[in-house]
Short mmCIF file of C-alpha atoms in Angstrom, two decimals:
data_model
loop_
_atom_site.label_atom_id
_atom_site.label_comp_id
_atom_site.label_asym_id
_atom_site.label_seq_id
_atom_site.Cartn_x
_atom_site.Cartn_y
_atom_site.Cartn_z
CA MET A 1 0.00 0.00 0.00
CA LYS A 2 2.83 2.34 0.91
CA ASN A 3 4.53 1.42 -2.32
CA LYS A 4 1.42 2.30 -4.31
CA TYR A 5 1.10 5.55 -2.38
CA PHE A 6 4.77 6.32 -3.01
CA LEU A 7 4.42 5.64 -6.72
CA PHE A 8 1.31 7.79 -6.89
CA MET A 9 3.08 10.72 -5.23
CA LEU A 10 6.12 10.28 -7.46
CA VAL A 11 3.99 10.41 -10.58
CA LEU A 12 2.16 13.45 -9.23
CA VAL A 13 5.42 15.33 -8.52
CA ILE A 14 6.81 14.50 -11.98
CA GLY A 15 3.59 15.78 -13.54
CA ILE A 16 3.79 19.03 -11.61
CA LEU A 17 7.45 19.54 -12.58
CA ALA A 18 6.70 18.85 -16.22
CA ALA A 19 3.87 21.39 -16.18
CA CYS A 20 6.16 24.03 -14.66
CA GLY A 21 8.80 23.30 -17.26
CA THR A 22 6.27 23.75 -20.06
CA ALA A 23 5.13 27.05 -18.59
CA GLU A 24 8.71 28.30 -18.33
CA GLU A 25 9.41 27.27 -21.92
CA GLY A 26 6.30 29.12 -23.01
CA ASN A 27 7.50 32.30 -21.26
CA THR A 28 10.93 32.00 -22.86
CA THR A 29 9.44 31.67 -26.31
CA GLU A 30 7.26 34.71 -25.74
CA GLY A 31 10.30 36.68 -24.62
CA ASN A 32 12.21 35.70 -27.75
CA ASN A 33 9.30 36.72 -29.93
CA ALA A 34 9.20 40.09 -28.21
CA ALA A 35 12.92 40.54 -28.73
CA ASP A 36 12.60 39.57 -32.37
CA GLY A 37 9.78 42.05 -32.74
CA SER A 38 11.87 44.80 -31.17
CA GLU A 39 14.78 44.10 -33.47
CA THR A 40 12.48 44.22 -36.47
CA GLU A 41 11.04 47.50 -35.28
CA ALA A 42 14.53 48.93 -34.66
CA THR A 43 15.62 47.87 -38.12
CA THR A 44 12.56 49.51 -39.62
CA GLU A 45 13.32 52.73 -37.73
CA GLU A 46 17.02 52.87 -38.62
CA ALA A 47 18.13 56.32 -39.68
CA LYS A 48 18.00 56.92 -43.42
CA VAL A 49 21.42 57.36 -44.99
CA LEU A 50 21.83 60.47 -47.14
CA ARG A 51 24.49 60.56 -49.86
CA VAL A 52 26.52 63.75 -49.58
CA GLY A 53 28.77 65.22 -52.25
CA THR A 54 31.67 67.47 -51.28
CA SER A 55 35.05 68.62 -52.60
CA ALA A 56 37.59 68.10 -49.86
CA ASP A 57 40.23 70.54 -51.12
CA TYR A 58 38.73 73.62 -49.48
CA ALA A 59 40.14 73.95 -45.97
CA PRO A 60 38.82 74.85 -43.49
CA PHE A 61 35.36 74.12 -44.91
CA GLU A 62 36.06 70.57 -46.13
CA TYR A 63 39.44 68.87 -46.37
CA VAL A 64 41.50 65.85 -45.39
CA ASP A 65 44.33 66.19 -42.89
CA THR A 66 46.45 63.35 -44.27
CA ALA A 67 48.84 63.59 -41.32
CA VAL A 68 46.01 62.44 -39.06
CA SER A 69 43.63 60.29 -41.13
CA ASP A 70 41.77 59.94 -44.43
CA GLU A 71 38.59 61.35 -42.88
CA ILE A 72 36.98 64.42 -44.45
CA ILE A 73 36.70 67.15 -41.81
CA GLY A 74 35.90 70.87 -41.61
CA PHE A 75 33.28 73.51 -40.94
CA ASP A 76 30.84 72.23 -43.58
CA ILE A 77 31.24 68.63 -42.47
CA ASP A 78 30.46 69.50 -38.85
CA LEU A 79 27.48 71.57 -39.95
CA ALA A 80 26.09 68.77 -42.12
CA ASN A 81 26.48 66.25 -39.31
CA ILE A 82 24.74 68.49 -36.77
CA VAL A 83 21.80 69.09 -39.11
CA ALA A 84 21.55 65.39 -39.96
CA GLU A 85 21.63 64.39 -36.30
CA ARG A 86 18.76 66.73 -35.47
CA LEU A 87 16.74 65.40 -38.39
CA GLY A 88 17.51 61.74 -37.68
CA TYR A 89 19.65 61.05 -40.75
CA LYS A 90 23.02 59.40 -41.20
CA LEU A 91 25.46 60.73 -43.78
CA GLU A 92 27.73 59.09 -46.33
CA PHE A 93 30.25 61.54 -47.80
CA THR A 94 31.79 61.27 -51.27
CA ASN A 95 34.79 63.38 -52.25
CA SER A 96 34.51 64.70 -55.83
CA ASP A 97 35.92 67.48 -57.99
CA PHE A 98 34.02 70.70 -57.36
CA ASN A 99 32.85 70.99 -60.97
CA SER A 100 31.27 67.51 -60.81
CA LEU A 101 29.04 68.17 -57.79
CA ILE A 102 26.02 69.77 -59.47
CA PRO A 103 26.05 67.23 -62.33
CA GLY A 104 26.21 64.56 -59.62
CA LEU A 105 23.10 65.97 -57.97
CA GLN A 106 21.31 66.07 -61.30
CA ALA A 107 22.28 62.45 -61.95
CA ASP A 108 20.94 61.44 -58.51
CA LYS A 109 24.38 60.43 -57.22
CA PHE A 110 23.92 62.69 -54.20
CA ASP A 111 20.98 63.64 -52.00
CA PHE A 112 22.64 66.96 -51.23
CA VAL A 113 25.93 68.77 -51.64
CA ILE A 114 27.84 70.83 -49.11
CA ALA A 115 31.07 72.27 -50.45
CA GLY A 116 31.31 75.96 -49.67
CA MET A 117 29.08 76.57 -52.67
CA THR A 118 27.53 79.96 -53.42
CA PRO A 119 24.19 80.33 -55.23
CA THR A 120 24.38 81.93 -58.65
CA LYS A 121 21.75 82.59 -61.29
CA ASP A 122 22.96 79.72 -63.49
CA ARG A 123 23.19 77.25 -60.60
CA ASP A 124 19.78 78.25 -59.28
CA GLU A 125 18.22 77.23 -62.58
CA VAL A 126 19.15 73.57 -62.10
CA VAL A 127 19.36 73.01 -58.32
CA ASP A 128 17.82 74.33 -55.10
CA PHE A 129 19.76 76.07 -52.32
CA SER A 130 19.17 76.24 -48.59
CA ILE A 131 19.03 79.50 -46.71
CA PRO A 132 22.53 81.03 -46.26
CA TYR A 133 24.67 79.73 -43.44
CA TYR A 134 27.74 81.91 -43.99
CA GLU A 135 28.52 85.19 -45.78
CA THR A 136 31.90 85.42 -47.47
CA GLU A 137 34.33 87.84 -49.15
CA GLN A 138 36.86 87.41 -51.94
CA TYR A 139 40.63 87.98 -51.72
CA LEU A 140 43.35 88.48 -54.29
CA VAL A 141 46.25 86.33 -53.09
CA SER A 142 49.76 86.87 -54.46
CA PRO A 143 53.41 86.13 -53.63
CA LYS A 144 54.49 88.61 -50.96
CA GLU A 145 57.67 89.53 -52.83
CA SER A 146 55.63 90.67 -55.85
CA ASN A 147 54.30 93.66 -53.88
CA ILE A 148 50.96 93.46 -55.69
CA ALA A 149 48.68 95.82 -53.77
CA SER A 150 45.82 96.45 -56.20
CA LEU A 151 44.06 94.93 -59.19
CA GLU A 152 45.80 97.49 -61.39
CA ASP A 153 49.13 95.87 -60.49
CA LEU A 154 47.99 92.66 -62.23
CA LYS A 155 48.01 94.11 -65.77
CA GLY A 156 49.71 91.67 -68.15
CA LYS A 157 49.92 88.97 -65.46
CA VAL A 158 48.23 85.57 -64.95
CA VAL A 159 45.59 85.13 -62.24
CA GLY A 160 44.38 81.72 -61.09
CA ALA A 161 41.07 80.43 -59.76
CA GLN A 162 39.24 77.16 -59.15
CA VAL A 163 37.30 75.63 -62.04
CA SER A 164 33.52 76.31 -61.98
CA SER A 165 33.78 78.53 -58.90
CA ILE A 166 32.38 82.02 -58.36
CA GLN A 167 36.00 83.08 -57.94
CA GLU A 168 36.69 81.97 -61.52
CA GLU A 169 33.68 83.96 -62.69
CA LEU A 170 34.83 87.03 -60.74
CA ALA A 171 38.40 86.73 -62.07
CA ASN A 172 37.15 86.60 -65.65
CA THR A 173 34.98 89.67 -65.06
CA LEU A 174 37.88 91.63 -63.57
CA ALA A 175 40.34 90.47 -66.24
CA ALA A 176 38.64 92.48 -68.97
CA GLU A 177 38.83 95.64 -66.86
CA HIS A 178 42.35 95.26 -65.51
CA GLY A 179 44.16 93.56 -68.38
CA PHE A 180 45.22 90.25 -66.90
CA SER A 181 44.59 86.69 -68.10
CA VAL A 182 42.89 83.90 -66.12
CA GLU A 183 43.81 80.23 -65.79
CA SER A 184 41.88 77.73 -63.71
CA ARG A 185 42.74 74.56 -61.82
CA ASN A 186 40.50 71.84 -60.41
CA LEU A 187 41.74 72.11 -56.83
CA ILE A 188 42.63 75.02 -54.56
CA PRO A 189 45.95 73.43 -53.51
CA GLU A 190 46.87 73.38 -57.21
CA VAL A 191 46.08 77.11 -57.46
CA ILE A 192 48.27 77.81 -54.43
CA GLN A 193 51.09 75.70 -55.85
CA GLU A 194 50.98 77.65 -59.13
CA LEU A 195 51.30 80.87 -57.09
CA LYS A 196 54.34 79.54 -55.27
CA ASN A 197 56.10 78.26 -58.37
CA GLY A 198 55.53 81.53 -60.27
CA ARG A 199 53.04 80.28 -62.87
CA PHE A 200 50.37 82.55 -61.39
CA GLN A 201 51.07 86.06 -60.15
CA GLY A 202 47.72 86.26 -58.36
CA ALA A 203 44.72 84.15 -57.45
CA VAL A 204 41.12 84.91 -56.53
CA ILE A 205 40.30 82.90 -53.42
CA GLU A 206 37.64 83.18 -50.75
CA ASN A 207 38.75 85.09 -47.66
CA ILE A 208 38.53 82.31 -45.07
CA VAL A 209 40.25 79.81 -47.35
CA ALA A 210 42.88 82.42 -48.21
CA GLU A 211 43.48 83.20 -44.51
CA ASN A 212 44.01 79.50 -43.92
CA TYR A 213 46.80 79.41 -46.51
CA LEU A 214 48.30 82.74 -45.40
CA ALA A 215 48.64 81.36 -41.88
CA GLN A 216 50.71 78.47 -43.25
CA ASN A 217 52.70 80.35 -45.90
CA ASP A 218 54.66 83.44 -44.88
CA ASP A 219 55.55 84.08 -48.51
CA LEU A 220 51.94 84.88 -49.50
CA ALA A 221 49.95 88.11 -49.09
CA ALA A 222 46.37 89.14 -49.86
CA PHE A 223 43.91 92.02 -50.04
CA PRO A 224 40.10 92.05 -50.31
CA ILE A 225 38.31 92.50 -53.63
CA GLU A 226 35.33 94.83 -53.55
CA VAL A 227 32.14 93.41 -55.04
CA GLU A 228 28.67 94.89 -55.34
CA ASP A 229 26.72 92.04 -53.78
CA PRO A 230 27.90 89.87 -50.89
CA ASP A 231 28.41 86.16 -51.50
CA PHE A 232 27.14 83.50 -49.16
CA LYS A 233 27.29 79.74 -48.76
CA ALA A 234 24.37 77.34 -48.83
CA VAL A 235 23.59 73.63 -48.95
CA VAL A 236 22.62 72.38 -52.42
CA PHE A 237 19.74 70.03 -53.25
CA GLN A 238 18.11 68.43 -56.26
CA GLU A 239 15.32 70.59 -57.64
CA GLY A 240 12.12 70.09 -55.65
CA SER A 241 13.83 68.10 -52.88
CA GLU A 242 11.87 67.89 -49.63
CA LEU A 243 15.18 68.05 -47.77
CA LYS A 244 15.48 71.78 -48.44
CA ALA A 245 12.64 72.74 -46.08
CA GLU A 246 13.94 70.38 -43.39
CA PHE A 247 17.49 71.75 -43.62
CA ASP A 248 16.31 75.38 -43.76
CA GLU A 249 14.49 74.99 -40.46
CA VAL A 250 17.46 73.46 -38.67
CA ILE A 251 20.03 75.87 -40.17
CA GLN A 252 17.95 78.83 -39.00
CA ALA A 253 17.75 77.29 -35.53
CA LEU A 254 21.54 76.83 -35.48
CA VAL A 255 22.02 80.47 -36.46
CA ASP A 256 19.61 81.62 -33.73
CA GLU A 257 21.27 79.40 -31.12
CA GLY A 258 24.76 80.66 -31.95
CA LYS A 259 25.92 77.22 -33.10
CA ILE A 260 27.16 78.58 -36.44
CA ASP A 261 29.33 81.11 -34.58
CA GLU A 262 30.73 78.26 -32.48
CA LEU A 263 31.73 76.41 -35.64
CA LYS A 264 33.41 79.56 -36.98
CA LYS A 265 35.50 79.85 -33.82
CA LYS A 266 36.43 76.19 -34.06
CA TRP A 267 37.48 76.12 -37.71
CA PHE A 268 38.43 79.60 -38.89
CA VAL A 269 41.85 81.17 -38.47
CA VAL A 270 40.25 84.58 -37.96
CA GLU A 271 36.88 85.26 -36.39
CA GLN A 272 34.47 86.85 -38.84
#
């Protein structure tokens, strides 16, 4: 009788343990399903990656410090990253020649371009620009030993500029008035090199970029070029892009908050 009772209790205990095990397994499965669901949701909500075109030869706006890394850095890069972070985007930068950036936008290679670019009438016909984020001036840079102090001193000389830039356009406009010729190069470092080797006697370069080179080259000098209308920089989008309105809102907020001024202090040789 005791044996039967013992067997009965043993079977009962085994049954209870088996039921508990089944319940625990059920809870574990439910937990895994929840985790899987969360992962799926997180994947769905991953930040969209925007393709960004830039021309990393334009320190301190966008450049590569090869002594440190191959990473593109600079004022524009920081600005783009701050805007993207606030809007929930991730960015993938592509380094291209300056004159290929707008064609790249038109060919849908980029979602936007940030490369120290200034709106012009011709550009505005094929792309859209954000609100301005920085106003700029133009300098005439020359070898210090040449003692060039005015545009009149450039008569009969060669002046350089970057291909497809507003500086190239300005140089060509001034050339007719002051009697100098203009040659262009794809990259700003190439323009500077032509100045230093004597091929160019002057170069039209944006003030902040020029100041950056003057700080590193004691043999160069510069003076400002007077223009009727101020130039400014803006982000560039495909025509009709919805990104423009999003970026405009954040850029304005960054201006109002003083964040743009913070970036200037971080990246520019002289405070503007």
